[in-house]
Amino acid sequence: MIRQAFLPFSQPLIGPEEIDEVVDTLQSGWLATGPKTRRFEDEFRDYVGAPGALALNSCTAGLHIALLSLGIGAGDEVITTPMTFAATVNVIEHVLARPVMVDVEPDTLNIDPTRVEEALTLRTRAIIPVHYAGHPVDLDPIHELTRQSGISVIEDAAHALPARYRGRFIGSTTNPVAFSFYASKNLTTGEGGMLTADLDILNRARPMSCHGMSRDAWQRSDKSDYWYYEVKLPGFKYNMSDIQASLGLWQLSKLQKAQRRRRKIVEAYNRAFSELEELEIPVERPEVEHAWHLYVLRIRPQRLRIGRDQFIKELLARNIGTSVHFIPVYLHPYYRKKYGYSKEDFPVTYKNYQRMLSLPLNPRLEDRDVADVIEAVVEVVKTYWR
Ligand SMILES: Cc1ncc(COP(=O)(O)O)c(C=O)c1O
């Protein structure tokens, strides 16, 4: 039976606590970066066990100022993955460095460490692995490659809160790690992000996030020389507001419960879909704890009479919203034209892009919604199997 109301692919779960906290901020007289942003940074730092945390208005901002804080710029090469959102690669362009994309592993769809090794040159200054869908990248071989050479690792953890690699939270290491709090993410502040790193890097990044000023407005607010600041560099406007932090504080305190719900939904999907040869369910390697930001289902086109695009349309006709993560970055016109890429350049990425779709996965889903998604997917498979 087709469900009555459309089920959107993604919906944030905002409770009365978040709403009350935002109202409290609106009435407090302080809306911009202030005491709540500082508290959110401290609580986030403690949650993932990071050396320090800097709250920002996006993950993109975090990746950008991480590159700048490490002095990466024109003439440098940065290795990353094409199986990501364009922001990961755009920031490399922003600092005038050259993005060097390498193909992904067929199971996790994360950057393939052996291909990273093949792509290293004397100009390589950094690697940006992306914890795709929330499954941690195999970081040990990447750190092994970079340890001797002074190459930095900047993790794109937009999907990876909370995730663990070999028992450690993503974000608990000294290298820069950027998280996203965009509306669809596991923790949302509407728009927002967090950069974790050691204090040395954060002390360089913090002024860059607010015009290059020596002290932000909150730091100056109760001082006798409250009006005085110095601009030490031409920084950006990347700071988080206390309105955003109001959401973040409560979202963080509810994260564990939300993750338990995500996992339950994943288990229900896996149970239903692993029985169908036409489908391939996502992996979770034994050494990781997946953040389950996305549930990426792959169809086996040789076993079905329809492709991925039609599969999405069939689900839409059954009132189930889905998405695709991602249109590989190298296929976008800007990158295709600038670097002359063709479809075949990243065969693992391309093949998997053509057969993937992301199903709704968020703690707002009711058991009935999950059952509807399963019923619709199974029905489409059984209508079109060979
Ligand atoms: C893998 C990845 N990296 C970076 C970003 C950018 O995050 P933000 O929108 O917080 O800048 C996203 C956003 O969806 C993403 O999926």
Short mmCIF file of C-alpha atoms and ligand atoms in Angstrom, two decimals:
data_model
loop_
_atom_site.label_atom_id
_atom_site.label_comp_id
_atom_site.label_asym_id
_atom_site.label_seq_id
_atom_site.Cartn_x
_atom_site.Cartn_y
_atom_site.Cartn_z
CA MET A 1 0.00 0.00 0.00
CA ILE A 2 1.31 3.47 -0.89
CA ARG A 3 1.75 5.74 2.11
CA GLN A 4 -0.48 8.81 2.21
CA ALA A 5 1.96 11.59 3.05
CA PHE A 6 5.31 12.18 1.38
CA LEU A 7 8.26 11.11 3.56
CA PRO A 8 11.05 13.67 3.08
CA PHE A 9 14.59 12.30 2.75
CA SER A 10 15.78 14.36 5.69
CA GLN A 11 14.16 16.23 8.58
CA PRO A 12 15.82 17.72 11.65
CA LEU A 13 14.64 16.66 15.11
CA ILE A 14 14.28 19.84 17.16
CA GLY A 15 12.71 19.60 20.63
CA PRO A 16 11.29 22.15 23.08
CA GLU A 17 14.69 22.38 24.82
CA GLU A 18 16.37 23.75 21.68
CA ILE A 19 13.47 26.16 21.12
CA ASP A 20 13.53 27.43 24.73
CA GLU A 21 17.31 27.87 24.58
CA VAL A 22 17.06 29.93 21.38
CA VAL A 23 14.34 32.09 22.98
CA ASP A 24 16.54 32.53 26.06
CA THR A 25 19.37 33.73 23.81
CA LEU A 26 17.08 36.09 21.90
CA GLN A 27 16.01 37.63 25.21
CA SER A 28 19.52 37.70 26.69
CA GLY A 29 20.81 40.72 24.84
CA TRP A 30 23.70 38.76 23.27
CA LEU A 31 23.08 37.12 19.88
CA ALA A 32 26.52 36.89 18.24
CA THR A 33 29.55 34.77 19.26
CA GLY A 34 29.44 34.77 23.05
CA PRO A 35 29.06 32.67 26.20
CA LYS A 36 26.92 29.93 24.62
CA THR A 37 29.29 29.51 21.70
CA ARG A 38 32.19 29.13 24.16
CA ARG A 39 30.21 26.59 26.21
CA PHE A 40 29.31 24.65 23.05
CA GLU A 41 32.99 24.56 22.04
CA ASP A 42 33.98 23.24 25.48
CA GLU A 43 31.24 20.61 25.58
CA PHE A 44 31.98 19.46 22.03
CA ARG A 45 35.71 19.27 22.80
CA ASP A 46 35.01 17.13 25.86
CA TYR A 47 32.53 14.91 24.00
CA VAL A 48 34.96 13.84 21.27
CA GLY A 49 38.06 14.22 23.46
CA ALA A 50 39.65 16.85 21.22
CA PRO A 51 42.61 19.00 22.30
CA GLY A 52 40.50 22.07 21.43
CA ALA A 53 37.48 23.15 19.38
CA LEU A 54 36.56 26.24 17.35
CA ALA A 55 32.88 26.84 16.52
CA LEU A 56 32.25 28.13 13.00
CA ASN A 57 29.39 28.87 10.63
CA SER A 58 30.13 25.77 8.48
CA CYS A 59 32.31 22.75 7.92
CA THR A 60 33.50 24.39 4.71
CA ALA A 61 34.85 27.29 6.80
CA GLY A 62 36.68 24.78 9.00
CA LEU A 63 38.33 23.06 6.03
CA HIS A 64 39.26 26.41 4.50
CA ILE A 65 40.93 27.88 7.56
CA ALA A 66 42.58 24.54 8.38
CA LEU A 67 44.35 24.71 5.02
CA LEU A 68 45.32 28.36 5.61
CA SER A 69 46.49 27.69 9.18
CA LEU A 70 48.87 25.06 7.78
CA GLY A 71 50.20 27.58 5.24
CA ILE A 72 48.92 25.65 2.22
CA GLY A 73 48.54 27.72 -0.93
CA ALA A 74 49.63 28.30 -4.53
CA GLY A 75 51.88 25.60 -5.97
CA ASP A 76 50.85 23.02 -3.35
CA GLU A 77 48.93 19.80 -4.02
CA VAL A 78 46.20 18.42 -1.76
CA ILE A 79 45.01 14.83 -2.20
CA THR A 80 41.33 14.07 -1.68
CA THR A 81 38.41 11.97 -2.86
CA PRO A 82 35.93 12.58 -5.68
CA MET A 83 33.18 10.80 -3.68
CA THR A 84 32.27 13.86 -1.64
CA PHE A 85 30.36 17.10 -1.62
CA ALA A 86 32.01 19.81 -3.73
CA ALA A 87 32.92 21.84 -0.62
CA THR A 88 35.78 19.45 0.20
CA VAL A 89 37.47 20.21 -3.12
CA ASN A 90 36.30 23.82 -3.49
CA VAL A 91 38.33 24.87 -0.43
CA ILE A 92 41.50 23.57 -2.10
CA GLU A 93 40.70 25.86 -5.03
CA HIS A 94 40.01 28.73 -2.60
CA VAL A 95 43.61 28.62 -1.32
CA LEU A 96 44.88 28.33 -4.95
CA ALA A 97 46.34 24.86 -4.38
CA ARG A 98 45.81 21.96 -6.79
CA PRO A 99 43.29 19.27 -5.84
CA VAL A 100 44.51 15.77 -6.67
CA MET A 101 41.60 13.34 -6.52
CA VAL A 102 42.16 9.61 -6.14
CA ASP A 103 39.65 6.77 -6.39
CA VAL A 104 37.85 5.12 -3.48
CA GLU A 105 37.62 1.66 -1.91
CA PRO A 106 34.77 -0.43 -3.32
CA ASP A 107 33.24 -1.34 0.06
CA THR A 108 33.34 1.84 2.19
CA LEU A 109 33.60 4.28 -0.75
CA ASN A 110 36.26 6.08 1.33
CA ILE A 111 39.53 7.31 -0.16
CA ASP A 112 41.79 4.35 -0.98
CA PRO A 113 45.09 4.66 0.96
CA THR A 114 47.04 2.71 -1.68
CA ARG A 115 45.99 5.23 -4.32
CA VAL A 116 46.96 8.08 -1.99
CA GLU A 117 50.46 6.64 -1.87
CA GLU A 118 50.61 6.50 -5.69
CA ALA A 119 49.53 10.15 -5.93
CA LEU A 120 52.15 11.59 -3.56
CA THR A 121 54.60 14.06 -5.10
CA LEU A 122 57.13 16.52 -3.73
CA ARG A 123 54.38 19.17 -3.90
CA THR A 124 51.89 17.23 -1.76
CA ARG A 125 51.20 19.26 1.38
CA ALA A 126 48.01 17.74 2.71
CA ILE A 127 45.50 14.93 2.41
CA ILE A 128 41.78 15.50 3.03
CA PRO A 129 40.09 12.16 3.69
CA VAL A 130 36.30 12.26 3.96
CA HIS A 131 34.56 9.89 6.37
CA TYR A 132 31.96 9.06 3.76
CA ALA A 133 28.42 8.55 5.10
CA GLY A 134 29.93 8.44 8.61
CA HIS A 135 32.14 5.36 8.10
CA PRO A 136 35.63 6.30 9.32
CA VAL A 137 38.43 6.27 6.77
CA ASP A 138 41.23 3.75 7.31
CA LEU A 139 43.46 6.42 8.88
CA ASP A 140 46.45 4.32 10.02
CA PRO A 141 47.96 3.78 6.54
CA ILE A 142 47.37 7.46 5.72
CA HIS A 143 49.14 8.65 8.87
CA GLU A 144 51.89 6.12 8.10
CA LEU A 145 52.40 7.76 4.70
CA THR A 146 52.51 11.28 6.11
CA ARG A 147 54.41 10.77 9.38
CA GLN A 148 57.92 11.23 7.96
CA SER A 149 57.11 13.76 5.27
CA GLY A 150 55.51 16.76 6.95
CA ILE A 151 52.30 16.22 4.98
CA SER A 152 49.22 17.19 6.99
CA VAL A 153 45.98 15.24 7.32
CA ILE A 154 42.82 17.39 7.47
CA GLU A 155 39.79 15.20 8.06
CA ASP A 156 36.43 16.09 6.53
CA ALA A 157 34.18 14.79 9.29
CA ALA A 158 30.99 16.43 8.01
CA HIS A 159 29.29 13.02 8.36
CA ALA A 160 31.33 11.55 11.19
CA LEU A 161 29.78 12.70 14.46
CA PRO A 162 29.98 10.56 16.50
CA ALA A 163 32.24 7.95 14.92
CA ARG A 164 35.21 5.97 16.18
CA TYR A 165 38.27 4.54 14.47
CA ARG A 166 40.05 1.82 16.46
CA GLY A 167 38.24 2.93 19.61
CA ARG A 168 39.05 6.66 19.32
CA PHE A 169 36.50 9.30 18.45
CA ILE A 170 36.98 11.04 15.12
CA GLY A 171 38.11 14.52 16.24
CA SER A 172 40.17 13.32 19.21
CA THR A 173 43.52 13.64 17.41
CA THR A 174 45.84 16.66 17.08
CA ASN A 175 45.39 17.18 13.32
CA PRO A 176 42.56 19.42 12.05
CA VAL A 177 39.14 17.76 11.79
CA ALA A 178 36.10 19.67 10.44
CA PHE A 179 32.51 18.79 11.40
CA SER A 180 29.26 20.05 9.83
CA PHE A 181 26.09 21.06 11.65
CA TYR A 182 24.10 21.72 8.48
CA ALA A 183 20.34 21.10 8.74
CA SER A 184 20.54 17.45 7.64
CA LYS A 185 23.50 16.42 9.82
CA ASN A 186 23.53 14.15 12.90
CA LEU A 187 23.83 17.30 15.03
CA THR A 188 22.37 20.48 13.58
CA THR A 189 22.58 24.18 14.33
CA GLY A 190 20.76 25.04 11.07
CA GLU A 191 24.08 26.01 9.54
CA GLY A 192 27.29 25.55 11.48
CA GLY A 193 30.52 23.68 11.95
CA MET A 194 33.34 22.87 14.34
CA LEU A 195 37.07 22.60 13.81
CA THR A 196 39.02 20.44 16.25
CA ALA A 197 42.81 20.42 16.34
CA ASP A 198 45.74 21.00 18.67
CA LEU A 199 45.89 24.42 20.29
CA ASP A 200 48.74 25.61 18.11
CA ILE A 201 46.61 25.25 14.98
CA LEU A 202 43.47 26.60 16.68
CA ASN A 203 45.30 29.69 17.93
CA ARG A 204 46.10 30.48 14.29
CA ALA A 205 42.63 29.52 13.03
CA ARG A 206 40.58 31.46 15.60
CA PRO A 207 41.49 34.99 14.44
CA MET A 208 41.04 33.85 10.81
CA SER A 209 37.43 32.98 11.65
CA CYS A 210 36.63 36.56 12.69
CA HIS A 211 38.22 39.20 10.42
CA GLY A 212 41.71 38.53 11.80
CA MET A 213 40.82 40.47 14.93
CA SER A 214 42.95 40.10 18.03
CA ARG A 215 39.86 39.89 20.30
CA ASP A 216 36.26 39.22 19.34
CA ALA A 217 33.33 41.32 20.63
CA TRP A 218 32.57 38.98 23.53
CA GLN A 219 36.18 38.97 24.73
CA ARG A 220 36.04 42.78 24.71
CA SER A 221 32.57 43.17 26.22
CA ASP A 222 33.47 43.46 29.90
CA LYS A 223 36.86 45.11 29.60
CA SER A 224 37.67 48.73 30.26
CA ASP A 225 39.33 49.03 26.83
CA TYR A 226 36.33 47.30 25.29
CA TRP A 227 36.48 49.21 22.03
CA TYR A 228 40.08 48.36 21.12
CA TYR A 229 41.19 45.53 18.82
CA GLU A 230 43.86 44.97 16.19
CA VAL A 231 43.52 43.24 12.83
CA LYS A 232 46.53 40.95 12.46
CA LEU A 233 45.53 39.44 9.11
CA PRO A 234 42.68 39.79 6.60
CA GLY A 235 40.47 37.11 8.17
CA PHE A 236 37.07 35.77 7.21
CA LYS A 237 33.59 36.04 8.72
CA TYR A 238 33.24 32.42 9.77
CA ASN A 239 32.24 32.63 13.44
CA MET A 240 29.24 30.86 15.01
CA SER A 241 26.48 32.86 16.72
CA ASP A 242 25.01 32.16 20.15
CA ILE A 243 21.68 31.48 18.43
CA GLN A 244 23.28 28.57 16.57
CA ALA A 245 25.14 27.42 19.69
CA SER A 246 21.81 27.35 21.58
CA LEU A 247 20.68 24.61 19.20
CA GLY A 248 24.05 22.87 19.33
CA LEU A 249 24.18 22.57 23.12
CA TRP A 250 20.93 20.59 23.26
CA GLN A 251 21.58 18.64 20.08
CA LEU A 252 24.86 17.50 21.60
CA SER A 253 23.22 16.39 24.83
CA LYS A 254 20.72 14.33 22.80
CA LEU A 255 23.25 12.89 20.38
CA GLN A 256 23.70 9.50 22.02
CA LYS A 257 19.96 8.84 22.08
CA ALA A 258 19.65 9.95 18.45
CA GLN A 259 22.48 7.58 17.49
CA ARG A 260 20.75 4.64 19.16
CA ARG A 261 17.69 5.37 17.02
CA ARG A 262 19.76 5.67 13.83
CA ARG A 263 21.36 2.31 14.54
CA LYS A 264 17.97 0.66 15.11
CA ILE A 265 16.76 1.98 11.74
CA VAL A 266 19.95 0.75 10.05
CA GLU A 267 19.43 -2.70 11.59
CA ALA A 268 15.86 -2.81 10.29
CA TYR A 269 16.97 -1.79 6.78
CA ASN A 270 19.85 -4.29 6.82
CA ARG A 271 17.59 -7.14 7.96
CA ALA A 272 15.12 -6.46 5.16
CA PHE A 273 17.53 -5.72 2.31
CA SER A 274 20.26 -8.30 2.95
CA GLU A 275 17.81 -10.98 1.80
CA LEU A 276 17.56 -9.46 -1.67
CA GLU A 277 20.31 -10.28 -4.17
CA GLU A 278 19.33 -7.17 -6.14
CA LEU A 279 20.59 -4.91 -3.34
CA GLU A 280 23.89 -4.29 -1.62
CA ILE A 281 23.74 -2.96 1.95
CA PRO A 282 26.36 -0.61 3.45
CA VAL A 283 29.33 -2.05 5.36
CA GLU A 284 30.64 -1.34 8.85
CA ARG A 285 34.17 -2.67 9.24
CA PRO A 286 35.02 -4.30 12.57
CA GLU A 287 37.56 -1.66 13.60
CA VAL A 288 35.12 1.27 13.36
CA GLU A 289 31.98 2.66 14.88
CA HIS A 290 29.93 4.14 12.05
CA ALA A 291 28.14 7.48 12.63
CA TRP A 292 25.35 6.33 10.30
CA HIS A 293 24.78 9.78 8.86
CA LEU A 294 23.67 8.22 5.57
CA TYR A 295 22.23 4.85 4.61
CA VAL A 296 23.60 4.36 1.10
CA LEU A 297 21.90 1.47 -0.65
CA ARG A 298 23.44 0.16 -3.87
CA ILE A 299 21.39 -1.66 -6.48
CA ARG A 300 22.86 -4.45 -8.62
CA PRO A 301 21.85 -3.21 -12.10
CA GLN A 302 22.45 -6.59 -13.78
CA ARG A 303 19.72 -8.10 -11.56
CA LEU A 304 17.11 -5.40 -12.19
CA ARG A 305 15.27 -4.14 -15.26
CA ILE A 306 15.60 -0.53 -14.10
CA GLY A 307 18.56 1.65 -13.21
CA ARG A 308 19.13 3.88 -10.20
CA ASP A 309 17.36 6.94 -11.66
CA GLN A 310 14.16 4.98 -12.29
CA PHE A 311 14.49 3.28 -8.89
CA ILE A 312 14.40 6.77 -7.28
CA LYS A 313 11.35 7.71 -9.37
CA GLU A 314 9.57 4.50 -8.33
CA LEU A 315 10.20 5.31 -4.66
CA LEU A 316 9.01 8.87 -5.21
CA ALA A 317 5.79 7.48 -6.75
CA ARG A 318 5.41 5.57 -3.47
CA ASN A 319 5.90 8.83 -1.49
CA ILE A 320 9.42 8.00 -0.30
CA GLY A 321 12.04 10.76 -0.61
CA THR A 322 15.64 9.75 -1.32
CA SER A 323 18.87 11.45 -2.38
CA VAL A 324 22.20 10.65 -4.03
CA HIS A 325 25.51 11.14 -2.22
CA PHE A 326 27.26 12.25 -4.25
CA ILE A 327 27.46 13.43 -7.82
CA PRO A 328 31.24 12.83 -7.94
CA VAL A 329 33.08 16.14 -7.78
CA TYR A 330 35.13 15.49 -10.94
CA LEU A 331 31.93 15.28 -13.02
CA HIS A 332 30.89 18.86 -12.18
CA PRO A 333 31.50 21.26 -15.08
CA TYR A 334 34.02 23.45 -13.23
CA TYR A 335 36.33 20.52 -12.43
CA ARG A 336 35.74 18.69 -15.71
CA LYS A 337 36.69 21.78 -17.69
CA LYS A 338 39.60 22.92 -15.55
CA TYR A 339 41.30 19.52 -15.20
CA GLY A 340 39.95 17.73 -18.30
CA TYR A 341 38.46 14.79 -16.42
CA SER A 342 36.44 12.11 -18.17
CA LYS A 343 33.97 9.67 -16.63
CA GLU A 344 36.42 6.77 -16.70
CA ASP A 345 39.09 8.53 -14.64
CA PHE A 346 37.72 7.20 -11.33
CA PRO A 347 36.08 3.88 -12.21
CA VAL A 348 35.17 2.74 -8.67
CA THR A 349 33.60 6.12 -7.89
CA TYR A 350 31.73 6.26 -11.19
CA LYS A 351 30.36 2.72 -11.11
CA ASN A 352 29.09 3.12 -7.58
CA TYR A 353 27.68 6.59 -8.20
CA GLN A 354 25.50 5.09 -10.92
CA ARG A 355 23.96 2.49 -8.63
CA MET A 356 23.60 4.32 -5.30
CA LEU A 357 20.78 6.04 -3.51
CA SER A 358 20.43 7.27 0.07
CA LEU A 359 17.35 6.26 2.05
CA PRO A 360 15.78 8.37 4.82
CA LEU A 361 17.80 7.92 8.03
CA ASN A 362 17.14 10.22 10.96
CA PRO A 363 15.83 9.94 14.52
CA ARG A 364 12.60 11.67 13.57
CA LEU A 365 11.47 8.59 11.62
CA GLU A 366 8.73 6.59 13.31
CA ASP A 367 8.63 2.78 13.10
CA ARG A 368 5.77 3.18 10.61
CA ASP A 369 7.97 5.37 8.35
CA VAL A 370 10.78 2.82 8.43
CA ALA A 371 8.32 0.04 7.57
CA ASP A 372 6.99 2.15 4.68
CA VAL A 373 10.49 2.68 3.28
CA ILE A 374 11.22 -1.05 3.50
CA GLU A 375 7.90 -1.98 1.93
CA ALA A 376 8.40 0.46 -0.94
CA VAL A 377 11.99 -0.66 -1.67
CA VAL A 378 11.05 -4.36 -1.57
CA GLU A 379 8.06 -3.72 -3.81
CA VAL A 380 10.18 -1.88 -6.40
CA VAL A 381 12.73 -4.71 -6.38
CA LYS A 382 10.03 -7.37 -6.80
CA THR A 383 8.36 -5.43 -9.60
CA TYR A 384 11.55 -5.04 -11.61
CA TRP A 385 13.79 -8.02 -10.81
CA ARG A 386 15.04 -10.10 -13.69
C1 LIG B 1 31.35 15.48 2.90
C2 LIG B 1 30.99 16.90 3.14
N1 LIG B 1 31.95 17.81 3.35
C3 LIG B 1 31.68 19.10 3.59
C4 LIG B 1 30.39 19.56 3.62
C5 LIG B 1 30.13 21.00 3.86
O1 LIG B 1 29.48 21.22 5.08
P1 LIG B 1 28.88 22.66 5.42
O2 LIG B 1 27.61 22.79 4.68
O3 LIG B 1 28.70 22.64 6.91
O4 LIG B 1 29.90 23.65 5.01
C6 LIG B 1 29.34 18.67 3.41
C7 LIG B 1 27.95 19.16 3.44
O5 LIG B 1 26.99 18.52 3.21
C8 LIG B 1 29.64 17.31 3.16
O6 LIG B 1 28.66 16.41 2.94
#
